[in-house]
Amino acid sequence: MASRKLEDLHPITQQKAREFLKSAEEQGIQILIYCTYRSPEEQEVLYMQGRLEQFGITLEELNEKRLKIGLWKLTEKEAKRKVTNARAWQSFHQYGFAFDCVPLSAGKPDWNNKEAYQTLGQIAKEVGLEWAGEWKRFREMPHFQDTDTYTKIVKRGK
């Protein structure tokens, strides 16, 4: 099961996430960070979702894999929906440079609060994060990543 701890993020990304949370709160948006670090095993299982035929597995087999890593069983409808385009080690989550969050309304996740997500996207820019809600190919409203730090450290080896 993925971590929710800011401490599991890279220290630079962690600082940006704290600034993000503070700015969101100042703008009256409460959020729940529900994923920081995600294991490569979990990432690969998430990638399989929506791709059962490609992997030659059944829904039952996918659900067995999900249960082994602490995830819940999917319905047939849920299993058809792609939730990520990143395989294991392709996601910033495996390196501590990304987090997923959802705005809260009356203390409950509000996945469809487009206005809050737009504001969070602007806050992300201000603190140096990239918001996947602006991606062209595969939009992920809850996903925020520290592309600059990832590029400096992982890609350039600094």
mmCIF file of C-alpha atoms in Angstrom:
data_model
loop_
_atom_site.group_PDB
_atom_site.id
_atom_site.type_symbol
_atom_site.label_atom_id
_atom_site.label_comp_id
_atom_site.label_asym_id
_atom_site.label_seq_id
_atom_site.Cartn_x
_atom_site.Cartn_y
_atom_site.Cartn_z
ATOM 1 C CA MET A 1 0.000 0.000 0.000
ATOM 2 C CA ALA A 2 1.313 3.431 -0.911
ATOM 3 C CA SER A 3 2.635 5.791 1.724
ATOM 4 C CA ARG A 4 0.870 9.023 2.641
ATOM 5 C CA LYS A 5 3.809 10.417 4.603
ATOM 6 C CA LEU A 6 5.469 13.612 3.432
ATOM 7 C CA GLU A 7 8.621 12.266 5.073
ATOM 8 C CA ASP A 8 8.811 9.626 2.336
ATOM 9 C CA LEU A 9 9.316 12.342 -0.275
ATOM 10 C CA HIS A 10 12.746 13.611 -1.296
ATOM 11 C CA PRO A 11 13.665 16.484 1.098
ATOM 12 C CA ILE A 12 13.370 19.156 -1.614
ATOM 13 C CA THR A 13 10.022 17.791 -2.817
ATOM 14 C CA GLN A 14 8.896 17.473 0.800
ATOM 15 C CA GLN A 15 9.542 21.200 1.330
ATOM 16 C CA LYS A 16 7.583 22.067 -1.814
ATOM 17 C CA ALA A 17 4.725 19.818 -0.662
ATOM 18 C CA ARG A 18 4.620 21.608 2.706
ATOM 19 C CA GLU A 19 4.497 24.993 0.947
ATOM 20 C CA PHE A 20 1.739 23.605 -1.300
ATOM 21 C CA LEU A 21 -0.293 22.461 1.725
ATOM 22 C CA LYS A 22 0.172 25.798 3.488
ATOM 23 C CA SER A 23 -0.899 27.802 0.431
ATOM 24 C CA ALA A 24 -3.920 25.563 -0.141
ATOM 25 C CA GLU A 25 -4.988 26.030 3.476
ATOM 26 C CA GLU A 26 -4.531 29.807 3.182
ATOM 27 C CA GLN A 27 -6.876 29.732 0.179
ATOM 28 C CA GLY A 28 -9.443 27.740 2.139
ATOM 29 C CA ILE A 29 -8.811 24.391 0.461
ATOM 30 C CA GLN A 30 -8.390 21.370 2.688
ATOM 31 C CA ILE A 31 -6.685 18.459 0.986
ATOM 32 C CA LEU A 32 -5.847 14.861 1.710
ATOM 33 C CA ILE A 33 -2.511 13.597 0.435
ATOM 34 C CA TYR A 34 -3.209 9.921 -0.161
ATOM 35 C CA CYS A 35 -0.044 8.834 -1.961
ATOM 36 C CA THR A 36 3.600 9.843 -1.749
ATOM 37 C CA TYR A 37 5.968 6.886 -2.155
ATOM 38 C CA ARG A 38 4.579 3.947 -4.125
ATOM 39 C CA SER A 39 6.462 0.673 -4.481
ATOM 40 C CA PRO A 40 7.400 -0.553 -7.956
ATOM 41 C CA GLU A 41 5.188 -3.616 -7.364
ATOM 42 C CA GLU A 42 2.162 -1.437 -6.664
ATOM 43 C CA GLN A 43 2.951 0.791 -9.644
ATOM 44 C CA GLU A 44 3.043 -2.215 -11.972
ATOM 45 C CA VAL A 45 -0.275 -3.524 -10.623
ATOM 46 C CA LEU A 46 -1.845 -0.084 -11.151
ATOM 47 C CA TYR A 47 -0.453 -0.059 -14.689
ATOM 48 C CA MET A 48 -2.132 -3.426 -15.372
ATOM 49 C CA GLN A 49 -5.527 -1.895 -14.592
ATOM 50 C CA GLY A 50 -7.275 -1.212 -17.900
ATOM 51 C CA ARG A 51 -4.835 -3.523 -19.693
ATOM 52 C CA LEU A 52 -5.930 -7.050 -18.716
ATOM 53 C CA GLU A 53 -5.861 -8.343 -22.308
ATOM 54 C CA GLN A 54 -2.420 -6.864 -22.914
ATOM 55 C CA PHE A 55 -1.079 -8.719 -19.866
ATOM 56 C CA GLY A 56 -3.092 -11.871 -20.564
ATOM 57 C CA ILE A 57 -4.611 -11.916 -17.080
ATOM 58 C CA THR A 58 -8.125 -12.129 -15.716
ATOM 59 C CA LEU A 59 -9.811 -9.747 -13.314
ATOM 60 C CA GLU A 60 -9.494 -12.439 -10.647
ATOM 61 C CA GLU A 61 -5.721 -12.647 -11.191
ATOM 62 C CA LEU A 62 -5.378 -8.863 -11.077
ATOM 63 C CA ASN A 63 -7.362 -8.740 -7.851
ATOM 64 C CA GLU A 64 -5.111 -11.423 -6.324
ATOM 65 C CA LYS A 65 -2.103 -9.216 -7.102
ATOM 66 C CA ARG A 66 -3.881 -6.184 -5.651
ATOM 67 C CA LEU A 67 -4.796 -7.959 -2.420
ATOM 68 C CA LYS A 68 -1.196 -9.144 -1.947
ATOM 69 C CA ILE A 69 0.026 -5.539 -1.856
ATOM 70 C CA GLY A 70 -2.794 -4.178 0.299
ATOM 71 C CA LEU A 71 -5.140 -2.828 -2.376
ATOM 72 C CA TRP A 72 -8.846 -3.554 -2.661
ATOM 73 C CA LYS A 73 -10.569 -5.721 -5.245
ATOM 74 C CA LEU A 74 -11.762 -3.994 -8.400
ATOM 75 C CA THR A 75 -15.128 -4.415 -10.067
ATOM 76 C CA GLU A 76 -15.249 -5.273 -13.778
ATOM 77 C CA LYS A 77 -16.044 -1.649 -14.574
ATOM 78 C CA GLU A 78 -13.137 -0.329 -12.481
ATOM 79 C CA ALA A 79 -10.723 -2.842 -14.003
ATOM 80 C CA LYS A 80 -11.392 -1.426 -17.493
ATOM 81 C CA ARG A 81 -10.299 2.104 -16.552
ATOM 82 C CA LYS A 82 -6.631 3.006 -16.979
ATOM 83 C CA VAL A 83 -5.315 4.875 -13.951
ATOM 84 C CA THR A 84 -1.701 5.434 -15.004
ATOM 85 C CA ASN A 85 0.541 5.366 -18.033
ATOM 86 C CA ALA A 86 3.650 4.738 -15.927
ATOM 87 C CA ARG A 87 5.053 1.286 -15.316
ATOM 88 C CA ALA A 88 7.263 0.364 -12.369
ATOM 89 C CA TRP A 89 10.247 2.719 -12.094
ATOM 90 C CA GLN A 90 8.700 5.111 -14.641
ATOM 91 C CA SER A 91 6.663 6.958 -12.028
ATOM 92 C CA PHE A 92 8.046 9.808 -9.947
ATOM 93 C CA HIS A 93 6.361 8.114 -6.958
ATOM 94 C CA GLN A 94 9.068 5.428 -6.853
ATOM 95 C CA TYR A 95 11.744 8.081 -6.398
ATOM 96 C CA GLY A 96 9.951 10.314 -3.867
ATOM 97 C CA PHE A 97 9.267 13.175 -6.276
ATOM 98 C CA ALA A 98 5.451 12.994 -6.536
ATOM 99 C CA PHE A 99 2.301 12.984 -4.466
ATOM 100 C CA ASP A 100 -1.399 12.520 -5.158
ATOM 101 C CA CYS A 101 -4.050 14.495 -3.317
ATOM 102 C CA VAL A 102 -7.754 15.226 -3.337
ATOM 103 C CA PRO A 103 -9.633 18.316 -2.098
ATOM 104 C CA LEU A 104 -11.982 17.738 0.811
ATOM 105 C CA SER A 105 -15.538 19.045 1.119
ATOM 106 C CA ALA A 106 -17.061 18.717 4.576
ATOM 107 C CA GLY A 107 -14.156 16.413 5.447
ATOM 108 C CA LYS A 108 -14.793 14.000 2.563
ATOM 109 C CA PRO A 109 -12.847 13.538 -0.695
ATOM 110 C CA ASP A 110 -14.354 15.619 -3.507
ATOM 111 C CA TRP A 111 -12.857 14.041 -6.623
ATOM 112 C CA ASN A 112 -14.948 16.210 -8.972
ATOM 113 C CA ASN A 113 -14.130 19.633 -7.504
ATOM 114 C CA LYS A 114 -12.661 21.138 -10.679
ATOM 115 C CA GLU A 115 -12.445 24.620 -9.203
ATOM 116 C CA ALA A 116 -10.353 23.398 -6.269
ATOM 117 C CA TYR A 117 -8.099 21.389 -8.586
ATOM 118 C CA GLN A 118 -7.563 24.456 -10.801
ATOM 119 C CA THR A 119 -6.534 26.463 -7.743
ATOM 120 C CA LEU A 120 -4.254 23.647 -6.590
ATOM 121 C CA GLY A 121 -2.708 23.559 -10.058
ATOM 122 C CA GLN A 122 -1.899 27.266 -9.778
ATOM 123 C CA ILE A 123 -0.454 26.797 -6.286
ATOM 124 C CA ALA A 124 1.682 23.950 -7.623
ATOM 125 C CA LYS A 125 3.238 26.258 -10.219
ATOM 126 C CA GLU A 126 3.942 28.868 -7.561
ATOM 127 C CA VAL A 127 5.876 26.389 -5.400
ATOM 128 C CA GLY A 128 7.726 24.727 -8.284
ATOM 129 C CA LEU A 129 5.614 21.622 -8.885
ATOM 130 C CA GLU A 130 4.095 20.268 -12.084
ATOM 131 C CA TRP A 131 0.377 19.456 -12.082
ATOM 132 C CA ALA A 132 -0.702 16.461 -14.163
ATOM 133 C CA GLY A 133 -4.129 18.066 -14.605
ATOM 134 C CA GLU A 134 -2.520 20.130 -17.375
ATOM 135 C CA TRP A 135 -1.047 17.192 -19.251
ATOM 136 C CA LYS A 136 -2.344 16.734 -22.790
ATOM 137 C CA ARG A 137 -2.227 12.942 -23.205
ATOM 138 C CA PHE A 138 -3.267 11.545 -19.840
ATOM 139 C CA ARG A 139 -4.624 14.010 -17.321
ATOM 140 C CA GLU A 140 -4.381 13.040 -13.673
ATOM 141 C CA MET A 141 -6.073 15.728 -11.609
ATOM 142 C CA PRO A 142 -4.759 14.463 -8.229
ATOM 143 C CA HIS A 143 -1.107 14.085 -9.340
ATOM 144 C CA PHE A 144 1.616 16.643 -8.559
ATOM 145 C CA GLN A 145 5.315 16.084 -9.202
ATOM 146 C CA ASP A 146 8.638 17.818 -8.717
ATOM 147 C CA THR A 147 9.983 17.560 -12.249
ATOM 148 C CA ASP A 148 12.823 20.046 -11.713
ATOM 149 C CA THR A 149 14.322 18.212 -8.745
ATOM 150 C CA TYR A 150 13.805 14.811 -10.387
ATOM 151 C CA THR A 151 15.607 16.020 -13.512
ATOM 152 C CA LYS A 152 18.519 17.477 -11.554
ATOM 153 C CA ILE A 153 18.998 14.465 -9.308
ATOM 154 C CA VAL A 154 17.859 11.367 -11.191
ATOM 155 C CA LYS A 155 18.322 12.264 -14.834
ATOM 156 C CA ARG A 156 21.523 14.266 -14.483
ATOM 157 C CA GLY A 157 22.896 12.270 -11.564
ATOM 158 C CA LYS A 158 23.475 15.250 -9.283
#
